[in-house]
Amino acid sequence: QVFQPMLRVAPKVDCGLTSLESFGSYAEGFEDFLSLTIVRMEPLRGHGLVVMKPDLIGAIVDAYYGGKGEPPTIRANEFTAAEDRVLQSLLGRLFAQLDAAWADIFHLQFSRISSESHPQFLSFLESADMVVVTRFLVHLPRGGTSAVDVVYPLNALKPLMPLLRLRVITEQSETDPGWKDRLKSALLDVELPVRSILAEPTLSLSAIMALKVGDVVPIHVPEELHMLVEKTTFGIGAPGEANGNAALKIRSIARPRASTNR
């Protein structure tokens, strides 16, 4: 559905590896000239990236205009007007498929913000930023394969992790299509801070200013405490002790909800 209207044949598309790595590590494999599309993922904060090699775009343009689907033998360092038009049409179809693929987890809407052709002009991702890279391998009509990478900044996806966890629990008996299964697996390996606030006593400013070493601040420990994952309440439990350590016994789990307010 993405490539067939342009290539005039239905190419085989394989789900490649889904990896979690730093953007710097991922970008080490960049060539000097690529199609780099910065993507809006509403309502999430942060931008994604779609990466394609110029040979793929050249082969699609050749097939679209009646050729055999072969990339140009001489490659310029900028995309032609025809390549730009075909690329925009291709991205529109890809975004529609991504919208549909995410729909059963969370309603995301993908759209193009801007495009670059040289990696050094990318500025919205730092080298240390962690990214989830989902790769699709397109088998070209004249032989060979070319990769299409969809890159998600990990921080942008963190609000969806409770939903992904719930989806895995409720679908344990189902087999999920390849790339979504690997994407979930990569995200679910990410460690998140879990905490519980034992007490939050309040004092007047004058009392705080008068505090000295040895003073005692009384606190009231409630019968139930909230267990927080980052800033979201994930469960409610009772404070206690286990194996000589302070502990929290979970009494209920809150239904995960996605929040994009980060």
mmCIF file of N, CA and C in Angstrom, residues 105-240:
data_model
loop_
_atom_site.group_PDB
_atom_site.id
_atom_site.type_symbol
_atom_site.label_atom_id
_atom_site.label_comp_id
_atom_site.label_asym_id
_atom_site.label_seq_id
_atom_site.Cartn_x
_atom_site.Cartn_y
_atom_site.Cartn_z
ATOM 1 N N ILE A 105 -3.434 1.002 19.880
ATOM 2 C CA ILE A 105 -2.734 1.269 21.136
ATOM 3 C C ILE A 105 -3.030 2.689 21.616
ATOM 4 N N PHE A 106 -2.877 3.647 20.707
ATOM 5 C CA PHE A 106 -3.121 5.052 21.024
ATOM 6 C C PHE A 106 -3.260 5.799 19.711
ATOM 7 N N HIS A 107 -4.124 6.801 19.688
ATOM 8 C CA HIS A 107 -4.373 7.535 18.447
ATOM 9 C C HIS A 107 -3.244 8.534 18.215
ATOM 10 N N LEU A 108 -2.338 8.183 17.317
ATOM 11 C CA LEU A 108 -1.261 9.081 16.906
ATOM 12 C C LEU A 108 -1.509 9.537 15.479
ATOM 13 N N GLN A 109 -1.099 10.763 15.184
ATOM 14 C CA GLN A 109 -1.217 11.288 13.830
ATOM 15 C C GLN A 109 0.156 11.768 13.383
ATOM 16 N N PHE A 110 0.680 11.113 12.355
ATOM 17 C CA PHE A 110 2.004 11.433 11.837
ATOM 18 C C PHE A 110 1.886 12.439 10.696
ATOM 19 N N SER A 111 2.786 13.409 10.677
ATOM 20 C CA SER A 111 2.815 14.379 9.580
ATOM 21 C C SER A 111 4.223 14.935 9.437
ATOM 22 N N ARG A 112 4.523 15.409 8.257
ATOM 23 C CA ARG A 112 5.857 15.937 7.958
ATOM 24 C C ARG A 112 6.017 17.349 8.505
ATOM 25 N N ILE A 113 7.158 17.595 9.127
ATOM 26 C CA ILE A 113 7.523 18.950 9.548
ATOM 27 C C ILE A 113 8.471 19.570 8.536
ATOM 28 N N SER A 114 9.559 18.870 8.248
ATOM 29 C CA SER A 114 10.546 19.368 7.290
ATOM 30 C C SER A 114 11.417 18.209 6.838
ATOM 31 N N SER A 115 12.228 18.459 5.847
ATOM 32 C CA SER A 115 13.122 17.419 5.315
ATOM 33 C C SER A 115 14.534 17.963 5.200
ATOM 34 N N GLU A 116 15.479 17.095 5.414
ATOM 35 C CA GLU A 116 16.895 17.400 5.215
ATOM 36 C C GLU A 116 17.497 16.306 4.345
ATOM 37 N N SER A 117 18.589 16.628 3.694
ATOM 38 C CA SER A 117 19.278 15.625 2.889
ATOM 39 C C SER A 117 20.706 15.382 3.373
ATOM 40 N N HIS A 118 21.123 16.150 4.385
ATOM 41 C CA HIS A 118 22.478 15.984 4.917
ATOM 42 C C HIS A 118 22.399 15.875 6.439
ATOM 43 N N PRO A 119 22.937 14.799 7.017
ATOM 44 C CA PRO A 119 22.777 14.537 8.453
ATOM 45 C C PRO A 119 23.259 15.656 9.362
ATOM 46 N N GLN A 120 24.260 16.423 8.936
ATOM 47 C CA GLN A 120 24.796 17.451 9.828
ATOM 48 C C GLN A 120 23.798 18.559 10.140
ATOM 49 N N PHE A 121 22.706 18.619 9.368
ATOM 50 C CA PHE A 121 21.709 19.662 9.605
ATOM 51 C C PHE A 121 20.621 19.216 10.586
ATOM 52 N N LEU A 122 20.690 17.980 11.048
ATOM 53 C CA LEU A 122 19.735 17.525 12.065
ATOM 54 C C LEU A 122 20.148 18.095 13.421
ATOM 55 N N SER A 123 19.225 18.781 14.078
ATOM 56 C CA SER A 123 19.577 19.422 15.345
ATOM 57 C C SER A 123 18.621 19.089 16.482
ATOM 58 N N PHE A 124 17.507 18.395 16.199
ATOM 59 C CA PHE A 124 16.517 18.179 17.252
ATOM 60 C C PHE A 124 16.837 16.964 18.120
ATOM 61 N N LEU A 125 17.826 16.166 17.725
ATOM 62 C CA LEU A 125 18.247 15.019 18.524
ATOM 63 C C LEU A 125 19.714 15.171 18.896
ATOM 64 N N GLU A 126 20.012 14.940 20.168
ATOM 65 C CA GLU A 126 21.393 14.955 20.636
ATOM 66 C C GLU A 126 21.982 13.553 20.542
ATOM 67 N N SER A 127 23.307 13.496 20.506
ATOM 68 C CA SER A 127 23.985 12.209 20.359
ATOM 69 C C SER A 127 23.617 11.239 21.477
ATOM 70 N N ALA A 128 23.406 11.748 22.697
ATOM 71 C CA ALA A 128 23.127 10.874 23.844
ATOM 72 C C ALA A 128 21.660 10.483 23.955
ATOM 73 N N ASP A 129 20.785 11.092 23.175
ATOM 74 C CA ASP A 129 19.357 10.773 23.252
ATOM 75 C C ASP A 129 19.112 9.324 22.840
ATOM 76 N N MET A 130 18.316 8.607 23.623
ATOM 77 C CA MET A 130 17.966 7.231 23.279
ATOM 78 C C MET A 130 16.813 7.228 22.276
ATOM 79 N N VAL A 131 16.929 6.368 21.273
ATOM 80 C CA VAL A 131 15.906 6.282 20.231
ATOM 81 C C VAL A 131 15.541 4.817 19.987
ATOM 82 N N VAL A 132 14.291 4.609 19.584
ATOM 83 C CA VAL A 132 13.823 3.294 19.146
ATOM 84 C C VAL A 132 13.773 3.328 17.625
ATOM 85 N N VAL A 133 14.514 2.434 16.987
ATOM 86 C CA VAL A 133 14.615 2.406 15.526
ATOM 87 C C VAL A 133 13.902 1.165 15.003
ATOM 88 N N THR A 134 12.869 1.379 14.198
ATOM 89 C CA THR A 134 12.157 0.284 13.542
ATOM 90 C C THR A 134 12.521 0.296 12.066
ATOM 91 N N ARG A 135 13.036 -0.819 11.577
ATOM 92 C CA ARG A 135 13.541 -0.887 10.194
ATOM 93 C C ARG A 135 12.652 -1.779 9.336
ATOM 94 N N PHE A 136 12.338 -1.279 8.142
ATOM 95 C CA PHE A 136 11.611 -2.046 7.131
ATOM 96 C C PHE A 136 12.527 -2.220 5.924
ATOM 97 N N LEU A 137 12.625 -3.436 5.410
ATOM 98 C CA LEU A 137 13.477 -3.731 4.261
ATOM 99 C C LEU A 137 12.611 -3.903 3.025
ATOM 100 N N VAL A 138 12.828 -3.049 2.035
ATOM 101 C CA VAL A 138 12.052 -3.067 0.794
ATOM 102 C C VAL A 138 12.861 -3.790 -0.273
ATOM 103 N N HIS A 139 12.291 -4.849 -0.851
ATOM 104 C CA HIS A 139 12.951 -5.591 -1.921
ATOM 105 C C HIS A 139 12.611 -4.924 -3.254
ATOM 106 N N LEU A 140 13.627 -4.388 -3.917
ATOM 107 C CA LEU A 140 13.420 -3.627 -5.146
ATOM 108 C C LEU A 140 13.147 -4.555 -6.327
ATOM 109 N N PRO A 141 12.396 -4.068 -7.338
ATOM 110 C CA PRO A 141 12.026 -4.917 -8.484
ATOM 111 C C PRO A 141 13.222 -5.498 -9.225
ATOM 112 N N ARG A 142 14.312 -4.743 -9.294
ATOM 113 C CA ARG A 142 15.479 -5.198 -10.052
ATOM 114 C C ARG A 142 16.526 -5.864 -9.170
ATOM 115 N N GLY A 143 16.124 -6.242 -7.979
ATOM 116 C CA GLY A 143 17.052 -6.912 -7.068
ATOM 117 C C GLY A 143 17.612 -5.956 -6.029
ATOM 118 N N GLY A 144 18.058 -6.517 -4.950
ATOM 119 C CA GLY A 144 18.604 -5.712 -3.867
ATOM 120 C C GLY A 144 17.514 -5.244 -2.912
ATOM 121 N N THR A 145 17.937 -4.765 -1.777
ATOM 122 C CA THR A 145 17.008 -4.243 -0.775
ATOM 123 C C THR A 145 17.456 -2.856 -0.345
ATOM 124 N N SER A 146 16.515 -2.100 0.169
ATOM 125 C CA SER A 146 16.820 -0.784 0.723
ATOM 126 C C SER A 146 15.993 -0.597 1.982
ATOM 127 N N ALA A 147 16.578 0.025 2.976
ATOM 128 C CA ALA A 147 15.930 0.148 4.281
ATOM 129 C C ALA A 147 15.164 1.460 4.403
ATOM 130 N N VAL A 148 14.037 1.378 5.100
ATOM 131 C CA VAL A 148 13.299 2.562 5.545
ATOM 132 C C VAL A 148 13.258 2.486 7.067
ATOM 133 N N ASP A 149 13.849 3.468 7.726
ATOM 134 C CA ASP A 149 13.900 3.486 9.187
ATOM 135 C C ASP A 149 12.914 4.509 9.738
ATOM 136 N N VAL A 150 12.130 4.086 10.718
ATOM 137 C CA VAL A 150 11.276 5.006 11.469
ATOM 138 C C VAL A 150 11.889 5.121 12.864
ATOM 139 N N VAL A 151 12.282 6.339 13.235
ATOM 140 C CA VAL A 151 13.038 6.570 14.462
ATOM 141 C C VAL A 151 12.159 7.329 15.459
ATOM 142 N N TYR A 152 11.964 6.719 16.635
ATOM 143 C CA TYR A 152 11.148 7.330 17.686
ATOM 144 C C TYR A 152 12.062 7.726 18.850
ATOM 145 N N PRO A 153 12.114 8.988 19.249
ATOM 146 C CA PRO A 153 12.838 9.330 20.476
ATOM 147 C C PRO A 153 12.179 8.648 21.677
ATOM 148 N N LEU A 154 12.972 8.035 22.516
ATOM 149 C CA LEU A 154 12.418 7.291 23.647
ATOM 150 C C LEU A 154 11.608 8.195 24.571
ATOM 151 N N ASN A 155 12.088 9.413 24.809
ATOM 152 C CA ASN A 155 11.366 10.323 25.700
ATOM 153 C C ASN A 155 9.973 10.641 25.177
ATOM 154 N N ALA A 156 9.818 10.682 23.852
ATOM 155 C CA ALA A 156 8.502 10.966 23.274
ATOM 156 C C ALA A 156 7.538 9.808 23.501
ATOM 157 N N LEU A 157 8.066 8.580 23.554
ATOM 158 C CA LEU A 157 7.208 7.403 23.701
ATOM 159 C C LEU A 157 6.913 7.032 25.152
ATOM 160 N N LYS A 158 7.632 7.600 26.103
ATOM 161 C CA LYS A 158 7.451 7.206 27.504
ATOM 162 C C LYS A 158 6.014 7.339 27.997
ATOM 163 N N PRO A 159 5.248 8.373 27.590
ATOM 164 C CA PRO A 159 3.855 8.437 28.058
ATOM 165 C C PRO A 159 3.005 7.247 27.627
ATOM 166 N N LEU A 160 3.436 6.524 26.582
ATOM 167 C CA LEU A 160 2.649 5.394 26.086
ATOM 168 C C LEU A 160 3.022 4.067 26.734
ATOM 169 N N MET A 161 4.075 4.038 27.547
ATOM 170 C CA MET A 161 4.537 2.763 28.097
ATOM 171 C C MET A 161 3.494 2.051 28.953
ATOM 172 N N PRO A 162 2.718 2.771 29.805
ATOM 173 C CA PRO A 162 1.663 2.049 30.536
ATOM 174 C C PRO A 162 0.658 1.378 29.605
ATOM 175 N N LEU A 163 0.318 2.025 28.495
ATOM 176 C CA LEU A 163 -0.614 1.428 27.546
ATOM 177 C C LEU A 163 -0.008 0.208 26.868
ATOM 178 N N LEU A 164 1.277 0.280 26.548
ATOM 179 C CA LEU A 164 1.945 -0.862 25.931
ATOM 180 C C LEU A 164 1.991 -2.039 26.901
ATOM 181 N N ARG A 165 2.239 -1.740 28.175
ATOM 182 C CA ARG A 165 2.258 -2.806 29.176
ATOM 183 C C ARG A 165 0.882 -3.457 29.275
ATOM 184 N N LEU A 166 -0.171 -2.644 29.319
ATOM 185 C CA LEU A 166 -1.520 -3.185 29.400
ATOM 186 C C LEU A 166 -1.840 -4.023 28.179
ATOM 187 N N ARG A 167 -1.381 -3.570 27.008
ATOM 188 C CA ARG A 167 -1.656 -4.303 25.771
ATOM 189 C C ARG A 167 -0.992 -5.673 25.797
ATOM 190 N N VAL A 168 0.242 -5.728 26.304
ATOM 191 C CA VAL A 168 0.949 -7.009 26.376
ATOM 192 C C VAL A 168 0.222 -7.964 27.316
ATOM 193 N N ILE A 169 -0.257 -7.441 28.470
ATOM 194 C CA ILE A 169 -0.948 -8.294 29.443
ATOM 195 C C ILE A 169 -2.231 -8.853 28.856
ATOM 196 N N THR A 170 -3.006 -8.005 28.158
ATOM 197 C CA THR A 170 -4.310 -8.425 27.659
ATOM 198 C C THR A 170 -4.223 -9.237 26.381
ATOM 199 N N GLU A 171 -3.030 -9.300 25.771
ATOM 200 C CA GLU A 171 -2.903 -10.036 24.517
ATOM 201 C C GLU A 171 -1.864 -11.141 24.618
ATOM 202 N N GLN A 172 -1.674 -11.683 25.810
ATOM 203 C CA GLN A 172 -0.639 -12.701 25.986
ATOM 204 C C GLN A 172 -0.878 -13.918 25.109
ATOM 205 N N SER A 173 -2.127 -14.199 24.787
ATOM 206 C CA SER A 173 -2.428 -15.386 23.987
ATOM 207 C C SER A 173 -2.443 -15.098 22.494
ATOM 208 N N GLU A 174 -2.210 -13.834 22.105
ATOM 209 C CA GLU A 174 -2.268 -13.470 20.695
ATOM 210 C C GLU A 174 -0.863 -13.301 20.138
ATOM 211 N N THR A 175 -0.751 -13.493 18.851
ATOM 212 C CA THR A 175 0.513 -13.252 18.165
ATOM 213 C C THR A 175 0.415 -11.913 17.466
ATOM 214 N N ASP A 176 1.283 -10.995 17.820
ATOM 215 C CA ASP A 176 1.227 -9.650 17.250
ATOM 216 C C ASP A 176 2.145 -9.584 16.042
ATOM 217 N N PRO A 177 1.789 -8.848 14.987
ATOM 218 C CA PRO A 177 2.648 -8.720 13.821
ATOM 219 C C PRO A 177 4.026 -8.209 14.207
ATOM 220 N N GLY A 178 5.024 -8.671 13.460
ATOM 221 C CA GLY A 178 6.434 -8.512 13.766
ATOM 222 C C GLY A 178 6.919 -7.211 14.359
ATOM 223 N N TRP A 179 6.808 -6.107 13.624
ATOM 224 C CA TRP A 179 7.487 -4.899 14.074
ATOM 225 C C TRP A 179 6.876 -4.340 15.344
ATOM 226 N N LYS A 180 5.543 -4.449 15.518
ATOM 227 C CA LYS A 180 4.937 -3.921 16.733
ATOM 228 C C LYS A 180 5.361 -4.749 17.945
ATOM 229 N N ASP A 181 5.512 -6.050 17.761
ATOM 230 C CA ASP A 181 5.936 -6.914 18.853
ATOM 231 C C ASP A 181 7.345 -6.549 19.303
ATOM 232 N N ARG A 182 8.240 -6.318 18.342
ATOM 233 C CA ARG A 182 9.616 -5.962 18.692
ATOM 234 C C ARG A 182 9.701 -4.555 19.275
ATOM 235 N N LEU A 183 8.849 -3.653 18.784
ATOM 236 C CA LEU A 183 8.825 -2.305 19.340
ATOM 237 C C LEU A 183 8.395 -2.344 20.804
ATOM 238 N N LYS A 184 7.358 -3.126 21.104
ATOM 239 C CA LYS A 184 6.911 -3.265 22.490
ATOM 240 C C LYS A 184 8.024 -3.843 23.359
ATOM 241 N N SER A 185 8.701 -4.869 22.833
ATOM 242 C CA SER A 185 9.753 -5.525 23.601
ATOM 243 C C SER A 185 10.869 -4.549 23.939
ATOM 244 N N ALA A 186 11.254 -3.720 22.955
ATOM 245 C CA ALA A 186 12.323 -2.748 23.191
ATOM 246 C C ALA A 186 11.906 -1.730 24.241
ATOM 247 N N LEU A 187 10.673 -1.259 24.171
ATOM 248 C CA LEU A 187 10.200 -0.265 25.128
ATOM 249 C C LEU A 187 10.059 -0.849 26.530
ATOM 250 N N LEU A 188 9.585 -2.087 26.619
ATOM 251 C CA LEU A 188 9.338 -2.681 27.931
ATOM 252 C C LEU A 188 10.621 -3.052 28.664
ATOM 253 N N ASP A 189 11.764 -3.001 27.985
ATOM 254 C CA ASP A 189 13.045 -3.234 28.646
ATOM 255 C C ASP A 189 13.603 -1.969 29.292
ATOM 256 N N VAL A 190 12.960 -0.832 29.042
ATOM 257 C CA VAL A 190 13.443 0.436 29.586
ATOM 258 C C VAL A 190 13.127 0.506 31.078
ATOM 259 N N GLU A 191 14.117 0.883 31.886
ATOM 260 C CA GLU A 191 13.912 0.999 33.325
ATOM 261 C C GLU A 191 13.331 2.369 33.666
ATOM 262 N N LEU A 192 12.301 2.391 34.505
ATOM 263 C CA LEU A 192 11.654 3.625 34.931
ATOM 264 C C LEU A 192 11.744 3.752 36.448
ATOM 265 N N PRO A 193 11.862 4.978 36.965
ATOM 266 C CA PRO A 193 11.900 5.160 38.422
ATOM 267 C C PRO A 193 10.537 4.903 39.049
ATOM 268 N N VAL A 194 10.518 4.077 40.098
ATOM 269 C CA VAL A 194 9.295 3.786 40.845
ATOM 270 C C VAL A 194 9.496 4.299 42.266
ATOM 271 N N ARG A 195 8.546 5.074 42.783
ATOM 272 C CA ARG A 195 8.716 5.643 44.118
ATOM 273 C C ARG A 195 7.369 5.738 44.826
ATOM 274 N N SER A 196 7.447 5.908 46.125
ATOM 275 C CA SER A 196 6.258 6.122 46.940
ATOM 276 C C SER A 196 6.594 7.188 47.973
ATOM 277 N N ILE A 197 5.721 8.156 48.143
ATOM 278 C CA ILE A 197 5.949 9.248 49.091
ATOM 279 C C ILE A 197 5.340 8.855 50.432
ATOM 280 N N LEU A 198 6.208 8.686 51.421
ATOM 281 C CA LEU A 198 5.758 8.206 52.729
ATOM 282 C C LEU A 198 4.954 9.270 53.466
ATOM 283 N N ALA A 199 5.424 10.504 53.432
ATOM 284 C CA ALA A 199 4.722 11.579 54.133
ATOM 285 C C ALA A 199 5.170 12.915 53.571
ATOM 286 N N GLU A 200 4.300 13.906 53.677
ATOM 287 C CA GLU A 200 4.613 15.260 53.234
ATOM 288 C C GLU A 200 4.128 16.252 54.289
ATOM 289 N N PRO A 201 4.844 16.324 55.413
ATOM 290 C CA PRO A 201 4.425 17.264 56.457
ATOM 291 C C PRO A 201 4.582 18.705 55.991
ATOM 292 N N THR A 202 3.796 19.601 56.564
ATOM 293 C CA THR A 202 3.886 21.020 56.219
ATOM 294 C C THR A 202 4.276 21.814 57.461
ATOM 295 N N LEU A 203 5.114 22.794 57.250
ATOM 296 C CA LEU A 203 5.543 23.698 58.315
ATOM 297 C C LEU A 203 5.444 25.122 57.804
ATOM 298 N N SER A 204 5.211 26.043 58.713
ATOM 299 C CA SER A 204 5.222 27.453 58.327
ATOM 300 C C SER A 204 6.649 27.878 58.024
ATOM 301 N N LEU A 205 6.786 28.958 57.298
ATOM 302 C CA LEU A 205 8.123 29.449 56.962
ATOM 303 C C LEU A 205 8.903 29.790 58.222
ATOM 304 N N SER A 206 8.210 30.367 59.218
ATOM 305 C CA SER A 206 8.913 30.725 60.457
ATOM 306 C C SER A 206 9.411 29.480 61.185
ATOM 307 N N ALA A 207 8.599 28.400 61.160
ATOM 308 C CA ALA A 207 9.023 27.157 61.806
ATOM 309 C C ALA A 207 10.212 26.547 61.085
ATOM 310 N N ILE A 208 10.192 26.628 59.747
ATOM 311 C CA ILE A 208 11.316 26.098 58.974
ATOM 312 C C ILE A 208 12.580 26.883 59.280
ATOM 313 N N MET A 209 12.460 28.220 59.358
ATOM 314 C CA MET A 209 13.630 29.058 59.630
ATOM 315 C C MET A 209 14.196 28.789 61.025
ATOM 316 N N ALA A 210 13.327 28.298 61.945
ATOM 317 C CA ALA A 210 13.773 28.065 63.324
ATOM 318 C C ALA A 210 14.316 26.665 63.553
ATOM 319 N N LEU A 211 14.255 25.792 62.550
ATOM 320 C CA LEU A 211 14.719 24.415 62.724
ATOM 321 C C LEU A 211 16.206 24.367 63.030
ATOM 322 N N LYS A 212 16.579 23.427 63.898
ATOM 323 C CA LYS A 212 17.983 23.220 64.222
ATOM 324 C C LYS A 212 18.231 21.733 64.402
ATOM 325 N N VAL A 213 19.492 21.353 64.393
ATOM 326 C CA VAL A 213 19.859 19.947 64.533
ATOM 327 C C VAL A 213 19.292 19.394 65.837
ATOM 328 N N GLY A 214 18.640 18.244 65.751
ATOM 329 C CA GLY A 214 18.048 17.602 66.915
ATOM 330 C C GLY A 214 16.560 17.819 67.031
ATOM 331 N N ASP A 215 16.012 18.797 66.281
ATOM 332 C CA ASP A 215 14.564 19.000 66.303
ATOM 333 C C ASP A 215 13.854 17.810 65.670
ATOM 334 N N VAL A 216 12.645 17.560 66.090
ATOM 335 C CA VAL A 216 11.838 16.459 65.565
ATOM 336 C C VAL A 216 10.645 17.038 64.818
ATOM 337 N N VAL A 217 10.462 16.596 63.578
ATOM 338 C CA VAL A 217 9.310 17.003 62.776
ATOM 339 C C VAL A 217 8.331 15.839 62.763
ATOM 340 N N PRO A 218 7.169 15.972 63.372
ATOM 341 C CA PRO A 218 6.212 14.854 63.391
ATOM 342 C C PRO A 218 5.632 14.607 62.003
ATOM 343 N N ILE A 219 5.448 13.350 61.675
ATOM 344 C CA ILE A 219 4.833 12.986 60.403
ATOM 345 C C ILE A 219 3.728 11.971 60.656
ATOM 346 N N HIS A 220 2.763 11.984 59.769
ATOM 347 C CA HIS A 220 1.679 11.008 59.833
ATOM 348 C C HIS A 220 1.799 10.092 58.623
ATOM 349 N N VAL A 221 1.967 8.796 58.869
ATOM 350 C CA VAL A 221 2.066 7.824 57.779
ATOM 351 C C VAL A 221 0.667 7.293 57.485
ATOM 352 N N PRO A 222 0.131 7.541 56.301
ATOM 353 C CA PRO A 222 -1.220 7.073 55.977
ATOM 354 C C PRO A 222 -1.263 5.556 55.834
ATOM 355 N N GLU A 223 -2.475 5.010 55.894
ATOM 356 C CA GLU A 223 -2.638 3.563 55.743
ATOM 357 C C GLU A 223 -2.400 3.113 54.309
ATOM 358 N N GLU A 224 -2.585 3.999 53.361
ATOM 359 C CA GLU A 224 -2.373 3.670 51.953
ATOM 360 C C GLU A 224 -1.441 4.695 51.322
ATOM 361 N N LEU A 225 -0.548 4.202 50.488
ATOM 362 C CA LEU A 225 0.397 5.060 49.776
ATOM 363 C C LEU A 225 0.253 4.842 48.278
ATOM 364 N N HIS A 226 0.503 5.879 47.516
ATOM 365 C CA HIS A 226 0.481 5.780 46.059
ATOM 366 C C HIS A 226 1.859 5.355 45.555
ATOM 367 N N MET A 227 1.886 4.391 44.673
ATOM 368 C CA MET A 227 3.124 4.021 43.992
ATOM 369 C C MET A 227 3.162 4.773 42.668
ATOM 370 N N LEU A 228 4.197 5.570 42.459
ATOM 371 C CA LEU A 228 4.304 6.424 41.284
ATOM 372 C C LEU A 228 5.344 5.881 40.320
ATOM 373 N N VAL A 229 4.997 5.837 39.052
ATOM 374 C CA VAL A 229 5.954 5.566 37.981
ATOM 375 C C VAL A 229 6.154 6.888 37.270
ATOM 376 N N GLU A 230 7.365 7.457 37.446
ATOM 377 C CA GLU A 230 7.603 8.843 37.067
ATOM 378 C C GLU A 230 6.565 9.710 37.782
ATOM 379 N N LYS A 231 5.652 10.386 37.066
ATOM 380 C CA LYS A 231 4.678 11.258 37.726
ATOM 381 C C LYS A 231 3.270 10.675 37.731
ATOM 382 N N THR A 232 3.148 9.421 37.326
ATOM 383 C CA THR A 232 1.831 8.806 37.181
ATOM 384 C C THR A 232 1.583 7.787 38.286
ATOM 385 N N THR A 233 0.409 7.863 38.930
ATOM 386 C CA THR A 233 0.032 6.862 39.931
ATOM 387 C C THR A 233 -0.248 5.539 39.243
ATOM 388 N N PHE A 234 0.525 4.521 39.610
ATOM 389 C CA PHE A 234 0.372 3.207 38.984
ATOM 390 C C PHE A 234 -0.348 2.219 39.892
ATOM 391 N N GLY A 235 -0.212 2.419 41.201
ATOM 392 C CA GLY A 235 -0.857 1.498 42.123
ATOM 393 C C GLY A 235 -0.999 2.112 43.507
ATOM 394 N N ILE A 236 -1.737 1.443 44.365
ATOM 395 C CA ILE A 236 -1.942 1.878 45.745
ATOM 396 C C ILE A 236 -1.621 0.697 46.654
ATOM 397 N N GLY A 237 -0.883 0.979 47.732
ATOM 398 C CA GLY A 237 -0.485 -0.108 48.613
ATOM 399 C C GLY A 237 -0.352 0.333 50.056
ATOM 400 N N ALA A 238 -0.042 -0.622 50.905
ATOM 401 C CA ALA A 238 0.105 -0.376 52.338
ATOM 402 C C ALA A 238 1.582 -0.432 52.709
ATOM 403 N N PRO A 239 2.062 0.533 53.509
ATOM 404 C CA PRO A 239 3.466 0.496 53.930
ATOM 405 C C PRO A 239 3.693 -0.619 54.937
ATOM 406 N N GLY A 240 4.888 -1.175 54.895
ATOM 407 C CA GLY A 240 5.213 -2.249 55.825
ATOM 408 C C GLY A 240 6.682 -2.597 55.740
#
